[in-house]
mmCIF file of N, CA and C in Angstrom:
data_model
loop_
_atom_site.group_PDB
_atom_site.id
_atom_site.type_symbol
_atom_site.label_atom_id
_atom_site.label_comp_id
_atom_site.label_asym_id
_atom_site.label_seq_id
_atom_site.Cartn_x
_atom_site.Cartn_y
_atom_site.Cartn_z
ATOM 1 N N UNK J 1 9.939 11.951 -4.583
ATOM 2 C CA UNK J 1 10.782 11.633 -3.442
ATOM 3 C C UNK J 1 10.172 12.184 -2.146
ATOM 4 N N UNK J 2 9.775 13.458 -2.178
ATOM 5 C CA UNK J 2 9.176 14.075 -0.995
ATOM 6 C C UNK J 2 7.880 13.358 -0.628
ATOM 7 N N UNK J 3 7.096 12.999 -1.651
ATOM 8 C CA UNK J 3 5.840 12.284 -1.383
ATOM 9 C C UNK J 3 6.111 10.953 -0.693
ATOM 10 N N UNK J 4 7.166 10.268 -1.096
ATOM 11 C CA UNK J 4 7.528 8.988 -0.485
ATOM 12 C C UNK J 4 7.942 9.179 0.971
ATOM 13 N N UNK J 5 8.686 10.242 1.249
ATOM 14 C CA UNK J 5 9.095 10.537 2.630
ATOM 15 C C UNK J 5 7.872 10.803 3.491
ATOM 16 N N UNK J 6 6.961 11.607 2.982
ATOM 17 C CA UNK J 6 5.747 11.929 3.738
ATOM 18 C C UNK J 6 4.921 10.672 3.961
ATOM 19 N N UNK J 7 4.717 9.889 2.905
ATOM 20 C CA UNK J 7 3.921 8.664 3.021
ATOM 21 C C UNK J 7 4.556 7.696 4.020
ATOM 22 N N UNK J 8 5.867 7.516 3.926
ATOM 23 C CA UNK J 8 6.565 6.612 4.848
ATOM 24 C C UNK J 8 6.478 7.103 6.288
ATOM 25 N N UNK J 9 6.608 8.404 6.481
ATOM 26 C CA UNK J 9 6.509 8.979 7.829
ATOM 27 C C UNK J 9 5.134 8.720 8.427
ATOM 28 N N UNK J 10 4.102 8.920 7.634
ATOM 29 C CA UNK J 10 2.745 8.691 8.134
ATOM 30 C C UNK J 10 2.489 7.209 8.400
ATOM 31 N N UNK J 11 3.105 6.322 7.623
ATOM 32 C CA UNK J 11 2.986 4.887 7.893
ATOM 33 C C UNK J 11 3.655 4.530 9.215
ATOM 34 N N UNK J 12 4.813 5.128 9.484
ATOM 35 C CA UNK J 12 5.496 4.896 10.762
ATOM 36 C C UNK J 12 4.617 5.380 11.909
ATOM 37 N N UNK J 13 3.993 6.539 11.732
ATOM 38 C CA UNK J 13 3.091 7.067 12.758
ATOM 39 C C UNK J 13 1.956 6.083 13.005
ATOM 40 N N UNK J 14 1.333 5.570 11.946
ATOM 41 C CA UNK J 14 0.223 4.625 12.104
ATOM 42 C C UNK J 14 0.667 3.349 12.820
ATOM 43 N N UNK J 15 1.808 2.802 12.422
ATOM 44 C CA UNK J 15 2.305 1.581 13.068
ATOM 45 C C UNK J 15 2.625 1.812 14.539
ATOM 46 N N UNK J 16 3.213 2.958 14.826
ATOM 47 C CA UNK J 16 3.567 3.263 16.211
ATOM 48 C C UNK J 16 2.315 3.462 17.056
ATOM 49 N N UNK J 17 1.288 4.084 16.482
ATOM 50 C CA UNK J 17 0.031 4.231 17.211
ATOM 51 C C UNK J 17 -0.568 2.868 17.535
ATOM 52 N N UNK J 18 -0.486 1.924 16.601
ATOM 53 C CA UNK J 18 -0.981 0.566 16.869
ATOM 54 C C UNK J 18 -0.155 -0.105 17.970
ATOM 55 N N UNK J 19 1.159 0.115 17.951
ATOM 56 C CA UNK J 19 2.036 -0.424 18.992
ATOM 57 C C UNK J 19 1.679 0.149 20.358
ATOM 58 N N UNK J 20 1.400 1.435 20.411
ATOM 59 C CA UNK J 20 1.008 2.081 21.666
ATOM 60 C C UNK J 20 -0.295 1.475 22.183
ATOM 61 N N UNK J 21 -1.262 1.266 21.289
ATOM 62 C CA UNK J 21 -2.530 0.652 21.703
ATOM 63 C C UNK J 21 -2.310 -0.760 22.250
ATOM 64 N N UNK J 22 -1.447 -1.525 21.586
ATOM 65 C CA UNK J 22 -1.155 -2.883 22.056
ATOM 66 C C UNK J 22 -0.470 -2.851 23.423
ATOM 67 N N UNK J 23 0.436 -1.918 23.616
ATOM 68 C CA UNK J 23 1.128 -1.799 24.907
ATOM 69 C C UNK J 23 0.148 -1.411 26.007
ATOM 70 N N UNK J 24 -0.786 -0.537 25.691
ATOM 71 C CA UNK J 24 -1.794 -0.154 26.694
ATOM 72 C C UNK J 24 -2.658 -1.348 27.086
ATOM 73 N N UNK J 25 -2.963 -2.203 26.113
ATOM 74 C CA UNK J 25 -3.737 -3.411 26.440
ATOM 75 C C UNK J 25 -2.933 -4.321 27.373
ATOM 76 N N UNK J 26 -1.605 -4.353 27.183
ATOM 77 C CA UNK J 26 -0.754 -5.158 28.061
ATOM 78 C C UNK J 26 -0.821 -4.678 29.504
ATOM 79 N N UNK J 27 -1.001 -3.379 29.684
ATOM 80 C CA UNK J 27 -1.090 -2.849 31.053
ATOM 81 C C UNK J 27 -2.251 -3.471 31.816
ATOM 82 N N UNK J 28 -3.307 -3.822 31.110
ATOM 83 C CA UNK J 28 -4.471 -4.415 31.763
ATOM 84 C C UNK J 28 -4.346 -5.907 32.032
ATOM 85 N N UNK J 29 -3.312 -6.542 31.520
ATOM 86 C CA UNK J 29 -3.144 -7.987 31.649
ATOM 87 C C UNK J 29 -2.720 -8.396 33.047
ATOM 88 N N UNK J 30 -2.039 -7.539 33.744
ATOM 89 C CA UNK J 30 -1.635 -7.898 35.095
ATOM 90 C C UNK J 30 -0.136 -7.903 35.295
ATOM 91 N N UNK J 31 0.542 -6.933 34.777
ATOM 92 C CA UNK J 31 1.967 -6.806 35.029
ATOM 93 C C UNK J 31 2.174 -6.318 36.458
ATOM 94 N N UNK J 32 3.365 -6.592 37.010
ATOM 95 C CA UNK J 32 3.607 -6.055 38.346
ATOM 96 C C UNK J 32 3.758 -4.534 38.241
ATOM 97 N N UNK J 33 3.741 -3.867 39.377
ATOM 98 C CA UNK J 33 3.699 -2.405 39.388
ATOM 99 C C UNK J 33 4.902 -1.763 38.705
ATOM 100 N N UNK J 34 6.088 -2.320 38.915
ATOM 101 C CA UNK J 34 7.299 -1.748 38.314
ATOM 102 C C UNK J 34 7.257 -1.897 36.800
ATOM 103 N N UNK J 35 6.915 -3.088 36.310
ATOM 104 C CA UNK J 35 6.829 -3.308 34.869
ATOM 105 C C UNK J 35 5.748 -2.428 34.254
ATOM 106 N N UNK J 36 4.611 -2.325 34.927
ATOM 107 C CA UNK J 36 3.516 -1.494 34.422
ATOM 108 C C UNK J 36 3.937 -0.029 34.349
ATOM 109 N N UNK J 37 4.642 0.439 35.372
ATOM 110 C CA UNK J 37 5.102 1.831 35.373
ATOM 111 C C UNK J 37 6.090 2.078 34.240
ATOM 112 N N UNK J 38 7.053 1.172 34.069
ATOM 113 C CA UNK J 38 8.046 1.327 33.000
ATOM 114 C C UNK J 38 7.377 1.321 31.624
ATOM 115 N N UNK J 39 6.419 0.417 31.445
ATOM 116 C CA UNK J 39 5.694 0.355 30.179
ATOM 117 C C UNK J 39 4.900 1.640 29.950
ATOM 118 N N UNK J 40 4.281 2.140 31.006
ATOM 119 C CA UNK J 40 3.523 3.387 30.906
ATOM 120 C C UNK J 40 4.428 4.556 30.507
ATOM 121 N N UNK J 41 5.604 4.634 31.091
ATOM 122 C CA UNK J 41 6.568 5.699 30.753
ATOM 123 C C UNK J 41 6.980 5.592 29.288
ATOM 124 N N UNK J 42 7.260 4.379 28.823
ATOM 125 C CA UNK J 42 7.651 4.192 27.424
ATOM 126 C C UNK J 42 6.508 4.547 26.476
ATOM 127 N N UNK J 43 5.284 4.211 26.865
ATOM 128 C CA UNK J 43 4.119 4.569 26.047
ATOM 129 C C UNK J 43 4.017 6.084 25.918
ATOM 130 N N UNK J 44 4.223 6.790 27.010
ATOM 131 C CA UNK J 44 4.146 8.253 26.979
ATOM 132 C C UNK J 44 5.240 8.834 26.085
ATOM 133 N N UNK J 45 6.445 8.274 26.159
ATOM 134 C CA UNK J 45 7.537 8.745 25.305
ATOM 135 C C UNK J 45 7.214 8.500 23.833
ATOM 136 N N UNK J 46 6.724 7.299 23.521
ATOM 137 C CA UNK J 46 6.351 6.979 22.150
ATOM 138 C C UNK J 46 5.240 7.895 21.646
ATOM 139 N N UNK J 47 4.280 8.176 22.513
ATOM 140 C CA UNK J 47 3.179 9.060 22.134
ATOM 141 C C UNK J 47 3.703 10.441 21.771
ATOM 142 N N UNK J 48 4.621 10.965 22.565
ATOM 143 C CA UNK J 48 5.197 12.280 22.269
ATOM 144 C C UNK J 48 5.926 12.275 20.932
ATOM 145 N N UNK J 49 6.690 11.215 20.669
ATOM 146 C CA UNK J 49 7.424 11.114 19.411
ATOM 147 C C UNK J 49 6.460 11.023 18.232
ATOM 148 N N UNK J 50 5.418 10.224 18.383
ATOM 149 C CA UNK J 50 4.439 10.060 17.302
ATOM 150 C C UNK J 50 3.746 11.379 16.996
ATOM 151 N N UNK J 51 3.362 12.099 18.014
ATOM 152 C CA UNK J 51 2.695 13.381 17.786
ATOM 153 C C UNK J 51 3.616 14.365 17.068
ATOM 154 N N UNK J 52 4.869 14.413 17.479
ATOM 155 C CA UNK J 52 5.823 15.314 16.834
ATOM 156 C C UNK J 52 6.077 14.898 15.390
ATOM 157 N N UNK J 53 6.235 13.605 15.155
ATOM 158 C CA UNK J 53 6.488 13.117 13.801
ATOM 159 C C UNK J 53 5.286 13.339 12.899
ATOM 160 N N UNK J 54 4.105 13.101 13.420
ATOM 161 C CA UNK J 54 2.885 13.312 12.656
ATOM 162 C C UNK J 54 2.758 14.783 12.266
ATOM 163 N N UNK J 55 2.990 15.667 13.209
ATOM 164 C CA UNK J 55 2.920 17.095 12.936
ATOM 165 C C UNK J 55 3.954 17.513 11.893
ATOM 166 N N UNK J 56 5.166 16.992 12.000
ATOM 167 C CA UNK J 56 6.226 17.335 11.044
ATOM 168 C C UNK J 56 5.891 16.840 9.639
ATOM 169 N N UNK J 57 5.376 15.615 9.524
ATOM 170 C CA UNK J 57 5.032 15.069 8.210
ATOM 171 C C UNK J 57 3.893 15.858 7.577
ATOM 172 N N UNK J 58 2.911 16.216 8.378
ATOM 173 C CA UNK J 58 1.787 16.988 7.838
ATOM 174 C C UNK J 58 2.221 18.402 7.450
ATOM 175 N N UNK J 59 3.101 19.000 8.227
ATOM 176 C CA UNK J 59 3.628 20.322 7.883
ATOM 177 C C UNK J 59 4.431 20.256 6.586
ATOM 178 N N UNK J 60 5.238 19.214 6.447
ATOM 179 C CA UNK J 60 6.008 19.031 5.221
ATOM 180 C C UNK J 60 5.073 18.881 4.024
ATOM 181 N N UNK J 61 4.026 18.098 4.182
ATOM 182 C CA UNK J 61 3.053 17.919 3.105
ATOM 183 C C UNK J 61 2.402 19.248 2.734
ATOM 184 N N UNK J 62 1.957 20.007 3.735
ATOM 185 C CA UNK J 62 1.321 21.303 3.460
ATOM 186 C C UNK J 62 2.288 22.255 2.764
ATOM 187 N N UNK J 63 3.535 22.246 3.210
ATOM 188 C CA UNK J 63 4.545 23.125 2.605
ATOM 189 C C UNK J 63 4.709 22.817 1.126
ATOM 190 N N UNK J 64 4.806 21.540 0.779
ATOM 191 C CA UNK J 64 5.014 21.178 -0.616
ATOM 192 C C UNK J 64 3.737 21.276 -1.439
ATOM 193 N N UNK J 65 2.568 21.225 -0.789
ATOM 194 C CA UNK J 65 1.324 21.471 -1.520
ATOM 195 C C UNK J 65 1.199 22.943 -1.865
ATOM 196 N N UNK J 66 1.602 23.807 -0.940
ATOM 197 C CA UNK J 66 1.510 25.245 -1.167
ATOM 198 C C UNK J 66 2.607 25.745 -2.102
ATOM 199 N N UNK J 67 3.780 25.137 -2.026
ATOM 200 C CA UNK J 67 4.915 25.594 -2.837
ATOM 201 C C UNK J 67 5.569 24.396 -3.516
ATOM 202 N N UNK J 68 4.923 23.845 -4.543
ATOM 203 C CA UNK J 68 5.461 22.642 -5.194
ATOM 204 C C UNK J 68 6.819 22.864 -5.857
ATOM 205 N N UNK J 69 7.158 24.098 -6.149
ATOM 206 C CA UNK J 69 8.457 24.351 -6.784
ATOM 207 C C UNK J 69 9.618 24.008 -5.856
ATOM 208 N N UNK J 70 9.372 23.994 -4.545
ATOM 209 C CA UNK J 70 10.425 23.624 -3.595
ATOM 210 C C UNK J 70 10.871 22.187 -3.848
ATOM 211 N N UNK J 71 9.928 21.304 -4.088
ATOM 212 C CA UNK J 71 10.269 19.900 -4.334
ATOM 213 C C UNK J 71 11.115 19.761 -5.588
ATOM 214 N N UNK J 72 10.790 20.513 -6.620
ATOM 215 C CA UNK J 72 11.550 20.444 -7.865
ATOM 216 C C UNK J 72 12.995 20.886 -7.631
ATOM 217 N N UNK J 73 13.187 21.995 -6.914
ATOM 218 C CA UNK J 73 14.525 22.485 -6.629
ATOM 219 C C UNK J 73 15.277 21.556 -5.665
ATOM 220 N N UNK J 74 14.544 20.947 -4.757
ATOM 221 C CA UNK J 74 15.155 20.034 -3.805
ATOM 222 C C UNK J 74 15.762 18.828 -4.517
ATOM 223 N N UNK J 75 15.049 18.283 -5.493
ATOM 224 C CA UNK J 75 15.560 17.136 -6.250
ATOM 225 C C UNK J 75 16.807 17.524 -7.028
ATOM 226 N N UNK J 76 16.772 18.683 -7.662
ATOM 227 C CA UNK J 76 17.942 19.150 -8.419
ATOM 228 C C UNK J 76 19.113 19.368 -7.475
ATOM 229 N N UNK J 77 18.868 20.005 -6.349
ATOM 230 C CA UNK J 77 19.920 20.284 -5.378
ATOM 231 C C UNK J 77 20.521 18.981 -4.838
ATOM 232 N N UNK J 78 19.673 18.012 -4.534
ATOM 233 C CA UNK J 78 20.165 16.720 -4.026
ATOM 234 C C UNK J 78 20.990 16.000 -5.077
ATOM 235 N N UNK J 79 20.560 16.095 -6.331
ATOM 236 C CA UNK J 79 21.293 15.433 -7.410
ATOM 237 C C UNK J 79 22.682 16.047 -7.578
ATOM 238 N N UNK J 80 22.756 17.370 -7.476
ATOM 239 C CA UNK J 80 24.028 18.052 -7.623
ATOM 240 C C UNK J 80 24.986 17.671 -6.501
ATOM 241 N N UNK J 81 24.470 17.567 -5.266
ATOM 242 C CA UNK J 81 25.337 17.224 -4.146
ATOM 243 C C UNK J 81 25.689 15.752 -4.191
#
């Protein structure tokens, strides 16, 4: 379960990075200044979210690699709740 969460999180990060690259290419197409500025602001927000999510997923992976017993207890705890 934890592996699936980590894998899915990293896939979201990869897709979002591709979206950011596509949006940056749009900036060069010739949008008016207001649209370009708004798109640039959204790209920066997405970039911040992607970096935070990527860091969190990698930290989660490292945590469960170092302490695999946490995943075992987590599954039992989730099942009980």
